[in-house]
């Protein structure tokens, strides 16, 4: 009765919450598609596209771990375990909360590649790559307009509000592009951040590995796998003040902990487990 166990599936496995999709197989891209996420990725005049490869899978792993911790915490108070039901589709819909809220409140559907009440937001070219800009309100717009040498655009009817800027993006876009054209990413980022305009460079994989920030933060964790050797992998988050470093052992082989669980935790004898292995009930590495 104290057992806590988790099931990660495409569409959910909780008794009483089954749907006609429950028995279907799923990839991450299926969850992205059915949650409405894919419909918002890309450009208005092009087909929907996927996000990060495996996003739904990785995020569902984090949600699964979070759910297990919740269940363990509840067990400390109630003495009872429970099932943790983790659905790829549920998780992607939860990430797409803005779409849900917009449609629920206004009946409007967001349009792929076009923001109707906010601008600019996106990647803008510099002399050596791209920087990411986002102007969520009129105060940030005033800082950007001043920085690019066009303070007149703060009160211009064509750009005074987010809706106006979105409607007149074709007029405003060349102004920002021209200001960035002869600047490096570093110059643009430093100038805009100093003006109170949060900005960052659009990194490639090489950029990530070259930036000492990720090294200092320990986000590129080197794991020495006995089969393939040492390679860097993205560290699991978050950082905890009482646990400054996470274990860097490689992933366990299939069945690596069978005896530890069955013998050390559940009290079976070594001979019991040998018989289970012989019958094909469990496996050991």
mmCIF file of N, CA, C and O in Angstrom, residues 8-13 21-35 37-38 50-60 86-93:
data_model
loop_
_atom_site.group_PDB
_atom_site.id
_atom_site.type_symbol
_atom_site.label_atom_id
_atom_site.label_comp_id
_atom_site.label_asym_id
_atom_site.label_seq_id
_atom_site.Cartn_x
_atom_site.Cartn_y
_atom_site.Cartn_z
ATOM 1 N N UNK A 8 4.541 6.653 -17.621
ATOM 2 C CA UNK A 8 4.652 7.703 -18.631
ATOM 3 C C UNK A 8 4.152 7.141 -19.955
ATOM 4 O O UNK A 8 4.662 6.128 -20.441
ATOM 5 N N UNK A 9 3.149 7.779 -20.506
ATOM 6 C CA UNK A 9 2.546 7.297 -21.748
ATOM 7 C C UNK A 9 2.176 8.482 -22.616
ATOM 8 O O UNK A 9 2.314 9.644 -22.214
ATOM 9 N N UNK A 10 1.688 8.182 -23.801
ATOM 10 C CA UNK A 10 1.313 9.257 -24.701
ATOM 11 C C UNK A 10 0.066 9.998 -24.254
ATOM 12 O O UNK A 10 -0.008 11.219 -24.307
ATOM 13 N N UNK A 11 -0.952 9.234 -23.777
ATOM 14 C CA UNK A 11 -2.266 9.829 -23.558
ATOM 15 C C UNK A 11 -2.843 9.589 -22.166
ATOM 16 O O UNK A 11 -3.966 9.975 -21.897
ATOM 17 N N UNK A 12 -2.079 8.956 -21.287
ATOM 18 C CA UNK A 12 -2.547 8.785 -19.918
ATOM 19 C C UNK A 12 -3.042 7.378 -19.632
ATOM 20 O O UNK A 12 -3.578 6.704 -20.508
ATOM 21 N N UNK A 13 -2.868 6.958 -18.376
ATOM 22 C CA UNK A 13 -3.231 5.604 -17.971
ATOM 23 C C UNK A 13 -4.055 5.576 -16.681
ATOM 24 O O UNK A 13 -4.298 4.519 -16.131
ATOM 25 N N UNK A 21 -8.060 7.601 -27.027
ATOM 26 C CA UNK A 21 -6.658 7.649 -27.424
ATOM 27 C C UNK A 21 -5.756 6.835 -26.504
ATOM 28 O O UNK A 21 -4.571 6.648 -26.810
ATOM 29 N N UNK A 22 -6.267 6.358 -25.388
ATOM 30 C CA UNK A 22 -5.399 5.794 -24.347
ATOM 31 C C UNK A 22 -4.537 4.634 -24.835
ATOM 32 O O UNK A 22 -3.423 4.443 -24.355
ATOM 33 N N UNK A 23 -5.043 3.857 -25.772
ATOM 34 C CA UNK A 23 -4.285 2.707 -26.251
ATOM 35 C C UNK A 23 -3.346 3.005 -27.398
ATOM 36 O O UNK A 23 -2.621 2.122 -27.862
ATOM 37 N N UNK A 24 -3.339 4.241 -27.871
ATOM 38 C CA UNK A 24 -2.490 4.589 -29.011
ATOM 39 C C UNK A 24 -1.027 4.708 -28.595
ATOM 40 O O UNK A 24 -0.714 5.155 -27.494
ATOM 41 N N UNK A 25 -0.110 4.366 -29.498
ATOM 42 C CA UNK A 25 1.300 4.705 -29.273
ATOM 43 C C UNK A 25 1.500 6.186 -29.574
ATOM 44 O O UNK A 25 0.643 6.828 -30.184
ATOM 45 N N UNK A 26 2.637 6.738 -29.162
ATOM 46 C CA UNK A 26 2.872 8.162 -29.407
ATOM 47 C C UNK A 26 4.361 8.465 -29.442
ATOM 48 O O UNK A 26 5.140 7.887 -28.684
ATOM 49 N N UNK A 27 4.731 9.382 -30.311
ATOM 50 C CA UNK A 27 6.035 10.026 -30.284
ATOM 51 C C UNK A 27 5.857 11.442 -29.728
ATOM 52 O O UNK A 27 4.737 11.952 -29.627
ATOM 53 N N UNK A 28 6.964 12.089 -29.434
ATOM 54 C CA UNK A 28 6.888 13.455 -28.918
ATOM 55 C C UNK A 28 6.168 14.381 -29.893
ATOM 56 O O UNK A 28 5.400 15.259 -29.493
ATOM 57 N N UNK A 29 6.374 14.182 -31.184
ATOM 58 C CA UNK A 29 5.786 15.072 -32.183
ATOM 59 C C UNK A 29 4.263 14.936 -32.221
ATOM 60 O O UNK A 29 3.548 15.890 -32.549
ATOM 61 N N UNK A 30 3.746 13.761 -31.861
ATOM 62 C CA UNK A 30 2.294 13.571 -31.782
ATOM 63 C C UNK A 30 1.713 14.448 -30.675
ATOM 64 O O UNK A 30 0.675 15.098 -30.851
ATOM 65 N N UNK A 31 2.394 14.480 -29.526
ATOM 66 C CA UNK A 31 1.932 15.322 -28.421
ATOM 67 C C UNK A 31 2.022 16.797 -28.777
ATOM 68 O O UNK A 31 1.134 17.586 -28.434
ATOM 69 N N UNK A 32 3.093 17.186 -29.477
ATOM 70 C CA UNK A 32 3.210 18.576 -29.907
ATOM 71 C C UNK A 32 2.068 18.948 -30.859
ATOM 72 O O UNK A 32 1.510 20.039 -30.777
ATOM 73 N N UNK A 33 1.727 18.030 -31.745
ATOM 74 C CA UNK A 33 0.687 18.296 -32.729
ATOM 75 C C UNK A 33 -0.684 18.436 -32.068
ATOM 76 O O UNK A 33 -1.415 19.402 -32.308
ATOM 77 N N UNK A 34 -1.046 17.470 -31.224
ATOM 78 C CA UNK A 34 -2.401 17.438 -30.665
ATOM 79 C C UNK A 34 -2.606 18.453 -29.549
ATOM 80 O O UNK A 34 -3.751 18.760 -29.204
ATOM 81 N N UNK A 35 -1.536 18.991 -28.991
ATOM 82 C CA UNK A 35 -1.663 20.010 -27.942
ATOM 83 C C UNK A 35 -1.779 21.416 -28.510
ATOM 84 O O UNK A 35 -1.978 22.375 -27.762
ATOM 85 N N UNK A 37 0.674 22.950 -29.964
ATOM 86 C CA UNK A 37 1.986 23.574 -29.977
ATOM 87 C C UNK A 37 2.517 23.694 -31.407
ATOM 88 O O UNK A 37 2.994 24.753 -31.823
ATOM 89 N N UNK A 38 2.425 22.609 -32.174
ATOM 90 C CA UNK A 38 2.956 22.637 -33.543
ATOM 91 C C UNK A 38 2.281 23.703 -34.392
ATOM 92 O O UNK A 38 2.908 24.324 -35.253
ATOM 93 N N UNK A 50 7.919 21.282 -35.870
ATOM 94 C CA UNK A 50 8.153 20.798 -34.514
ATOM 95 C C UNK A 50 9.087 21.741 -33.765
ATOM 96 O O UNK A 50 9.732 22.612 -34.343
ATOM 97 N N UNK A 51 9.156 21.547 -32.461
ATOM 98 C CA UNK A 51 10.056 22.348 -31.633
ATOM 99 C C UNK A 51 11.371 21.580 -31.487
ATOM 100 O O UNK A 51 11.891 21.057 -32.460
ATOM 101 N N UNK A 52 11.904 21.536 -30.275
ATOM 102 C CA UNK A 52 13.114 20.753 -30.036
ATOM 103 C C UNK A 52 12.818 19.271 -30.178
ATOM 104 O O UNK A 52 11.782 18.791 -29.705
ATOM 105 N N UNK A 53 13.723 18.549 -30.792
ATOM 106 C CA UNK A 53 13.538 17.109 -30.935
ATOM 107 C C UNK A 53 13.446 16.486 -29.538
ATOM 108 O O UNK A 53 14.331 16.643 -28.713
ATOM 109 N N UNK A 54 12.336 15.789 -29.280
ATOM 110 C CA UNK A 54 12.177 15.103 -28.006
ATOM 111 C C UNK A 54 11.721 15.981 -26.859
ATOM 112 O O UNK A 54 11.788 15.559 -25.696
ATOM 113 N N UNK A 55 11.247 17.201 -27.128
ATOM 114 C CA UNK A 55 10.845 18.093 -26.039
ATOM 115 C C UNK A 55 9.798 17.457 -25.139
ATOM 116 O O UNK A 55 9.902 17.499 -23.904
ATOM 117 N N UNK A 56 8.775 16.871 -25.725
ATOM 118 C CA UNK A 56 7.714 16.253 -24.919
ATOM 119 C C UNK A 56 8.266 15.102 -24.081
ATOM 120 O O UNK A 56 7.826 14.891 -22.939
ATOM 121 N N UNK A 57 9.221 14.353 -24.624
ATOM 122 C CA UNK A 57 9.821 13.235 -23.884
ATOM 123 C C UNK A 57 10.598 13.738 -22.670
ATOM 124 O O UNK A 57 10.421 13.258 -21.549
ATOM 125 N N UNK A 58 11.476 14.708 -22.911
ATOM 126 C CA UNK A 58 12.329 15.207 -21.832
ATOM 127 C C UNK A 58 11.487 15.894 -20.762
ATOM 128 O O UNK A 58 11.678 15.662 -19.558
ATOM 129 N N UNK A 59 10.560 16.737 -21.182
ATOM 130 C CA UNK A 59 9.722 17.435 -20.213
ATOM 131 C C UNK A 59 8.877 16.451 -19.414
ATOM 132 O O UNK A 59 8.673 16.637 -18.202
ATOM 133 N N UNK A 60 8.403 15.404 -20.063
ATOM 134 C CA UNK A 60 7.599 14.411 -19.348
ATOM 135 C C UNK A 60 8.434 13.669 -18.305
ATOM 136 O O UNK A 60 7.904 13.261 -17.264
ATOM 137 N N UNK A 86 1.532 10.165 -15.992
ATOM 138 C CA UNK A 86 2.210 11.218 -16.749
ATOM 139 C C UNK A 86 1.919 11.022 -18.240
ATOM 140 O O UNK A 86 2.270 9.985 -18.817
ATOM 141 N N UNK A 87 1.285 12.008 -18.846
ATOM 142 C CA UNK A 87 0.892 11.936 -20.255
ATOM 143 C C UNK A 87 1.649 12.970 -21.071
ATOM 144 O O UNK A 87 1.669 14.156 -20.732
ATOM 145 N N UNK A 88 2.289 12.537 -22.158
ATOM 146 C CA UNK A 88 2.986 13.470 -23.035
ATOM 147 C C UNK A 88 2.048 14.566 -23.529
ATOM 148 O O UNK A 88 2.416 15.742 -23.560
ATOM 149 N N UNK A 89 0.828 14.178 -23.916
ATOM 150 C CA UNK A 89 -0.110 15.158 -24.451
ATOM 151 C C UNK A 89 -0.548 16.150 -23.379
ATOM 152 O O UNK A 89 -0.607 17.358 -23.619
ATOM 153 N N UNK A 90 -0.849 15.653 -22.169
ATOM 154 C CA UNK A 90 -1.207 16.561 -21.073
ATOM 155 C C UNK A 90 -0.102 17.584 -20.838
ATOM 156 O O UNK A 90 -0.356 18.783 -20.659
ATOM 157 N N UNK A 91 1.122 17.109 -20.817
ATOM 158 C CA UNK A 91 2.246 17.978 -20.483
ATOM 159 C C UNK A 91 2.448 19.072 -21.522
ATOM 160 O O UNK A 91 2.745 20.227 -21.187
ATOM 161 N N UNK A 92 2.312 18.725 -22.791
ATOM 162 C CA UNK A 92 2.493 19.735 -23.830
ATOM 163 C C UNK A 92 1.348 20.745 -23.829
ATOM 164 O O UNK A 92 1.551 21.928 -24.107
ATOM 165 N N UNK A 93 0.134 20.289 -23.507
ATOM 166 C CA UNK A 93 -0.977 21.238 -23.402
ATOM 167 C C UNK A 93 -0.744 22.196 -22.233
ATOM 168 O O UNK A 93 -1.031 23.396 -22.331
#
